[in-house]
PDB file of C-alpha atoms in Angstrom:
ATOM      1  CA  MET N   1      43.235  56.334   0.638  1.00  0.00           C
ATOM      2  CA  THR N   2      46.254  56.418  -1.642  1.00  0.00           C
ATOM      3  CA  MET N   3      49.382  55.361   0.194  1.00  0.00           C
ATOM      4  CA  GLY N   4      52.203  57.858   0.068  1.00  0.00           C
ATOM      5  CA  ARG N   5      55.161  59.309   1.901  1.00  0.00           C
ATOM      6  CA  LEU N   6      52.896  61.467   4.078  1.00  0.00           C
ATOM      7  CA  SER N   7      50.680  58.522   5.113  1.00  0.00           C
ATOM      8  CA  LEU N   8      53.362  57.590   7.644  1.00  0.00           C
ATOM      9  CA  LEU N   9      53.170  61.059   9.231  1.00  0.00           C
ATOM     10  CA  VAL N  10      49.407  60.792   9.640  1.00  0.00           C
ATOM     11  CA  LYS N  11      49.726  57.346  11.235  1.00  0.00           C
ATOM     12  CA  ALA N  12      52.636  58.504  13.438  1.00  0.00           C
ATOM     13  CA  LYS N  13      50.459  61.284  14.862  1.00  0.00           C
ATOM     14  CA  GLU N  14      47.543  58.922  15.433  1.00  0.00           C
ATOM     15  CA  ILE N  15      49.651  56.304  17.230  1.00  0.00           C
ATOM     16  CA  ALA N  16      51.608  58.896  19.242  1.00  0.00           C
ATOM     17  CA  ASN N  17      48.357  60.440  20.455  1.00  0.00           C
ATOM     18  CA  TYR N  18      47.046  56.987  21.398  1.00  0.00           C
ATOM     19  CA  MET N  19      50.241  56.112  23.297  1.00  0.00           C
ATOM     20  CA  GLN N  20      50.246  59.403  25.189  1.00  0.00           C
ATOM     21  CA  GLU N  21      46.513  59.307  26.006  1.00  0.00           C
ATOM     22  CA  HIS N  22      46.857  55.763  27.366  1.00  0.00           C
ATOM     23  CA  LYS N  23      50.038  56.531  29.324  1.00  0.00           C
ATOM     24  CA  TRP N  24      52.368  54.113  27.577  1.00  0.00           C
ATOM     25  CA  ARG N  25      55.866  53.616  28.960  1.00  0.00           C
ATOM     26  CA  TYR N  26      59.271  53.412  27.305  1.00  0.00           C
ATOM     27  CA  SER N  27      60.693  49.872  27.417  1.00  0.00           C
ATOM     28  CA  GLN N  28      62.983  47.526  25.537  1.00  0.00           C
ATOM     29  CA  ASN N  29      60.593  44.670  26.399  1.00  0.00           C
ATOM     30  CA  VAL N  30      58.161  45.366  23.553  1.00  0.00           C
ATOM     31  CA  SER N  31      55.644  43.311  21.620  1.00  0.00           C
ATOM     32  CA  ASN N  32      56.366  42.602  17.969  1.00  0.00           C
ATOM     33  CA  THR N  33      52.779  43.499  16.974  1.00  0.00           C
ATOM     34  CA  TRP N  34      50.572  46.569  17.424  1.00  0.00           C
ATOM     35  CA  GLY N  35      47.843  44.389  18.933  1.00  0.00           C
ATOM     36  CA  GLY N  36      50.237  42.984  21.526  1.00  0.00           C
ATOM     37  CA  ALA N  37      51.660  46.431  22.202  1.00  0.00           C
ATOM     38  CA  LYS N  38      48.203  47.823  22.991  1.00  0.00           C
ATOM     39  CA  LYS N  39      47.898  45.208  25.748  1.00  0.00           C
ATOM     40  CA  LYS N  40      51.378  45.838  27.219  1.00  0.00           C
ATOM     41  CA  LYS N  41      51.274  49.632  26.779  1.00  0.00           C
ATOM     42  CA  VAL N  42      55.019  49.885  26.157  1.00  0.00           C
ATOM     43  CA  SER N  43      57.084  50.954  23.173  1.00  0.00           C
ATOM     44  CA  ASN N  44      60.471  52.278  22.167  1.00  0.00           C
ATOM     45  CA  CYS N  45      61.766  54.327  19.265  1.00  0.00           C
ATOM     46  CA  ALA N  46      62.043  51.516  16.701  1.00  0.00           C
ATOM     47  CA  SER N  47      58.923  49.593  17.688  1.00  0.00           C
ATOM     48  CA  TYR N  48      56.867  52.817  17.465  1.00  0.00           C
ATOM     49  CA  VAL N  49      57.958  53.296  13.835  1.00  0.00           C
ATOM     50  CA  CYS N  50      57.267  49.623  13.080  1.00  0.00           C
ATOM     51  CA  TYR N  51      53.796  49.762  14.677  1.00  0.00           C
ATOM     52  CA  CYS N  52      52.989  52.706  12.394  1.00  0.00           C
ATOM     53  CA  LEU N  53      54.149  50.690   9.375  1.00  0.00           C
ATOM     54  CA  GLN N  54      52.219  47.610  10.537  1.00  0.00           C
ATOM     55  CA  GLU N  55      49.047  49.674  10.846  1.00  0.00           C
ATOM     56  CA  LEU N  56      49.603  50.988   7.298  1.00  0.00           C
ATOM     57  CA  LYS N  57      50.046  47.349   6.134  1.00  0.00           C
ATOM     58  CA  LEU N  58      53.573  48.170   4.932  1.00  0.00           C
ATOM     59  CA  LEU N  59      54.923  45.652   7.443  1.00  0.00           C
ATOM     60  CA  LYS N  60      53.164  42.500   8.550  1.00  0.00           C
ATOM     61  CA  PRO N  61      52.419  41.865  12.240  1.00  0.00           C
ATOM     62  CA  GLY N  62      55.617  40.564  13.836  1.00  0.00           C
ATOM     63  CA  GLN N  63      57.936  42.390  11.439  1.00  0.00           C
ATOM     64  CA  LEU N  64      60.264  44.878  13.156  1.00  0.00           C
ATOM     65  CA  PHE N  65      63.564  46.603  12.417  1.00  0.00           C
ATOM     66  CA  TYR N  66      66.093  48.728  14.278  1.00  0.00           C
ATOM     67  CA  CYS N  67      69.706  49.923  14.132  1.00  0.00           C
ATOM     68  CA  ASN N  68      72.059  48.132  16.522  1.00  0.00           C
ATOM     69  CA  LYS N  69      75.107  49.341  18.460  1.00  0.00           C
ATOM     70  CA  LYS N  70      77.328  48.526  15.465  1.00  0.00           C
ATOM     71  CA  SER N  71      75.164  50.878  13.343  1.00  0.00           C
ATOM     72  CA  GLN N  72      73.813  47.929  11.374  1.00  0.00           C
ATOM     73  CA  LEU N  73      70.166  47.517  10.435  1.00  0.00           C
ATOM     74  CA  VAL N  74      68.530  44.481  11.987  1.00  0.00           C
ATOM     75  CA  PHE N  75      65.342  43.058  10.465  1.00  0.00           C
ATOM     76  CA  LYS N  76      63.213  40.816  12.727  1.00  0.00           C
ATOM     77  CA  GLY N  77      60.571  38.500  11.333  1.00  0.00           C
ATOM     78  CA  THR N  78      60.443  36.499   8.125  1.00  0.00           C
ATOM     79  CA  GLY N  79      60.676  38.633   5.000  1.00  0.00           C
ATOM     80  CA  THR N  80      60.905  41.973   6.826  1.00  0.00           C
ATOM     81  CA  LYS N  81      63.734  43.428   4.742  1.00  0.00           C
ATOM     82  CA  ALA N  82      62.108  42.439   1.434  1.00  0.00           C
ATOM     83  CA  GLN N  83      58.724  43.737   2.648  1.00  0.00           C
ATOM     84  CA  ILE N  84      60.014  47.191   3.592  1.00  0.00           C
ATOM     85  CA  LEU N  85      62.198  47.526   0.496  1.00  0.00           C
ATOM     86  CA  LYS N  86      59.103  47.069  -1.705  1.00  0.00           C
ATOM     87  CA  HIS N  87      58.029  50.545  -0.603  1.00  0.00           C
ATOM     88  CA  TYR N  88      61.185  52.274   0.636  1.00  0.00           C
ATOM     89  CA  LYS N  89      64.693  52.786  -0.678  1.00  0.00           C
ATOM     90  CA  LEU N  90      67.618  52.527   1.730  1.00  0.00           C
ATOM     91  CA  ILE N  91      70.001  55.493   1.669  1.00  0.00           C
ATOM     92  CA  LYS N  92      73.368  55.538   3.479  1.00  0.00           C
ATOM     93  CA  VAL N  93      73.883  58.964   5.088  1.00  0.00           C
ATOM     94  CA  GLY N  94      76.682  59.314   7.694  1.00  0.00           C
ATOM     95  CA  LYS N  95      75.816  62.943   8.579  1.00  0.00           C
ATOM     96  CA  THR N  96      74.079  64.708  11.462  1.00  0.00           C
ATOM     97  CA  PRO N  97      70.486  65.851  10.898  1.00  0.00           C
ATOM     98  CA  ALA N  98      71.683  69.482  10.647  1.00  0.00           C
ATOM     99  CA  GLN N  99      74.244  68.532   7.980  1.00  0.00           C
ATOM    100  CA  TYR N 100      71.550  66.630   6.036  1.00  0.00           C
ATOM    101  CA  LYS N 101      68.639  69.041   6.692  1.00  0.00           C
ATOM    102  CA  GLU N 102      68.226  70.186   3.080  1.00  0.00           C
ATOM    103  CA  LYS N 103      67.983  66.594   1.822  1.00  0.00           C
ATOM    104  CA  LEU N 104      65.585  65.185   4.433  1.00  0.00           C
ATOM    105  CA  LEU N 105      61.956  64.743   3.394  1.00  0.00           C
ATOM    106  CA  PRO N 106      58.971  64.566   5.756  1.00  0.00           C
ATOM    107  CA  GLY N 107      58.239  60.874   6.277  1.00  0.00           C
ATOM    108  CA  ASP N 108      61.882  59.766   6.058  1.00  0.00           C
ATOM    109  CA  ILE N 109      62.617  57.019   8.586  1.00  0.00           C
ATOM    110  CA  CYS N 110      66.005  57.811  10.127  1.00  0.00           C
ATOM    111  CA  PHE N 111      68.353  55.320  11.771  1.00  0.00           C
ATOM    112  CA  TYR N 112      71.145  56.213  14.160  1.00  0.00           C
ATOM    113  CA  CYS N 113      73.318  53.954  16.317  1.00  0.00           C
ATOM    114  CA  LEU N 114      70.671  52.440  18.679  1.00  0.00           C
ATOM    115  CA  HIS N 115      67.934  54.894  17.657  1.00  0.00           C
ATOM    116  CA  THR N 116      65.142  55.284  15.082  1.00  0.00           C
ATOM    117  CA  ASN N 117      62.732  58.141  14.350  1.00  0.00           C
ATOM    118  CA  ILE N 118      60.623  59.773  11.624  1.00  0.00           C
ATOM    119  CA  PHE N 119      61.414  63.194  10.205  1.00  0.00           C
ATOM    120  CA  ALA N 120      58.229  65.295  10.378  1.00  0.00           C
ATOM    121  CA  GLY N 121      59.578  68.447   8.731  1.00  0.00           C
ATOM    122  CA  VAL N 122      60.858  71.919   9.519  1.00  0.00           C
ATOM    123  CA  ASN N 123      58.687  74.307  11.542  1.00  0.00           C
ATOM    124  CA  GLU N 124      58.118  78.035  11.008  1.00  0.00           C
ATOM    125  CA  LYS N 125      61.238  78.802  13.087  1.00  0.00           C
ATOM    126  CA  GLU N 126      63.354  76.540  10.824  1.00  0.00           C
ATOM    127  CA  LYS N 127      63.689  73.928  13.605  1.00  0.00           C
ATOM    128  CA  MET N 128      63.663  70.248  12.659  1.00  0.00           C
ATOM    129  CA  VAL N 129      60.665  68.375  14.087  1.00  0.00           C
ATOM    130  CA  TRP N 130      60.453  64.598  14.577  1.00  0.00           C
ATOM    131  CA  TRP N 131      58.114  61.785  15.567  1.00  0.00           C
ATOM    132  CA  ASP N 132      60.329  60.090  18.119  1.00  0.00           C
ATOM    133  CA  ALA N 133      59.378  57.569  20.834  1.00  0.00           C
ATOM    134  CA  GLY N 134      62.794  57.476  22.461  1.00  0.00           C
ATOM    135  CA  LYS N 135      63.403  57.931  26.182  1.00  0.00           C
ATOM    136  CA  ALA N 136      63.604  61.706  25.702  1.00  0.00           C
ATOM    137  CA  GLY N 137      59.906  61.639  24.758  1.00  0.00           C
ATOM    138  CA  THR N 138      58.922  60.561  28.282  1.00  0.00           C
ATOM    139  CA  ASN N 139      58.297  62.415  31.529  1.00  0.00           C
ATOM    140  CA  THR N 140      61.477  61.016  33.164  1.00  0.00           C
ATOM    141  CA  LYS N 141      63.700  60.694  30.043  1.00  0.00           C
ATOM    142  CA  LYS N 142      64.466  57.143  31.250  1.00  0.00           C
ATOM    143  CA  THR N 143      63.274  53.549  30.834  1.00  0.00           C
ATOM    144  CA  ASN N 144      59.737  53.147  32.241  1.00  0.00           C
ATOM    145  CA  GLY N 145      59.028  56.849  31.750  1.00  0.00           C
ATOM    146  CA  ILE N 146      55.545  57.718  30.482  1.00  0.00           C
ATOM    147  CA  PHE N 147      55.410  59.123  26.942  1.00  0.00           C
ATOM    148  CA  ASN N 148      54.371  62.772  26.897  1.00  0.00           C
ATOM    149  CA  ASN N 149      56.361  64.384  24.077  1.00  0.00           C
ATOM    150  CA  ILE N 150      56.692  62.121  21.012  1.00  0.00           C
ATOM    151  CA  HIS N 151      56.371  64.982  18.478  1.00  0.00           C
ATOM    152  CA  ARG N 152      59.180  67.402  19.188  1.00  0.00           C
ATOM    153  CA  ILE N 153      62.157  69.457  18.067  1.00  0.00           C
ATOM    154  CA  ILE N 154      65.418  67.545  18.313  1.00  0.00           C
ATOM    155  CA  ASN N 155      68.882  68.953  17.711  1.00  0.00           C
ATOM    156  CA  SER N 156      70.835  65.710  17.575  1.00  0.00           C
ATOM    157  CA  LYS N 157      74.584  65.625  17.167  1.00  0.00           C
ATOM    158  CA  GLN N 158      74.382  61.903  16.456  1.00  0.00           C
ATOM    159  CA  LYS N 159      74.900  60.930  12.812  1.00  0.00           C
ATOM    160  CA  ILE N 160      72.072  59.468  10.775  1.00  0.00           C
ATOM    161  CA  VAL N 161      73.441  56.141   9.540  1.00  0.00           C
ATOM    162  CA  PHE N 162      70.645  55.262   7.112  1.00  0.00           C
ATOM    163  CA  ILE N 163      67.338  56.598   5.869  1.00  0.00           C
ATOM    164  CA  LEU N 164      64.393  54.671   4.517  1.00  0.00           C
ATOM    165  CA  ARG N 165      62.690  56.931   1.946  1.00  0.00           C
ATOM    166  CA  TRP N 166      59.304  56.286   0.317  1.00  0.00           C
ATOM    167  CA  LYS N 167      59.748  55.216  -3.321  1.00  0.00           C
ATOM    168  CA  GLY N 168      56.475  56.685  -4.611  1.00  0.00           C
TER     169      GLY N 168
END
């Protein structure tokens, strides 16, 4: 398979389906590897994206990233930033998804203050659709909720701080 921007969307669907079928829960106490995560059956928004990238071999096991409360990107694991920037370019945005809708591409990894998701595209009703393993993707919309809605329409008012966009 040739790796491309859409490879992430295929993997996101596969992993989301796995998480939902196996009744994974939302937690901040996540594993830093997909293998470890499968044992714990917990994830959050950023670890979900990183597990997809680990499974695509774009990140190594143990490499994670997220956006902190100061809207700064944090890279965990040796060489994580260099590894991801081999394949993705970092774009500073500072706009809401609606304000940036025409510029977003399916497969863009979007970072907000304390949140991360993947833009899936625009549906037939012109609604923006995302792969998003945040609390809102669970049955309770809270920590420990069971994931049941990872692929969904989101109308966020929160500004996208950065995007990682496939270089290919």
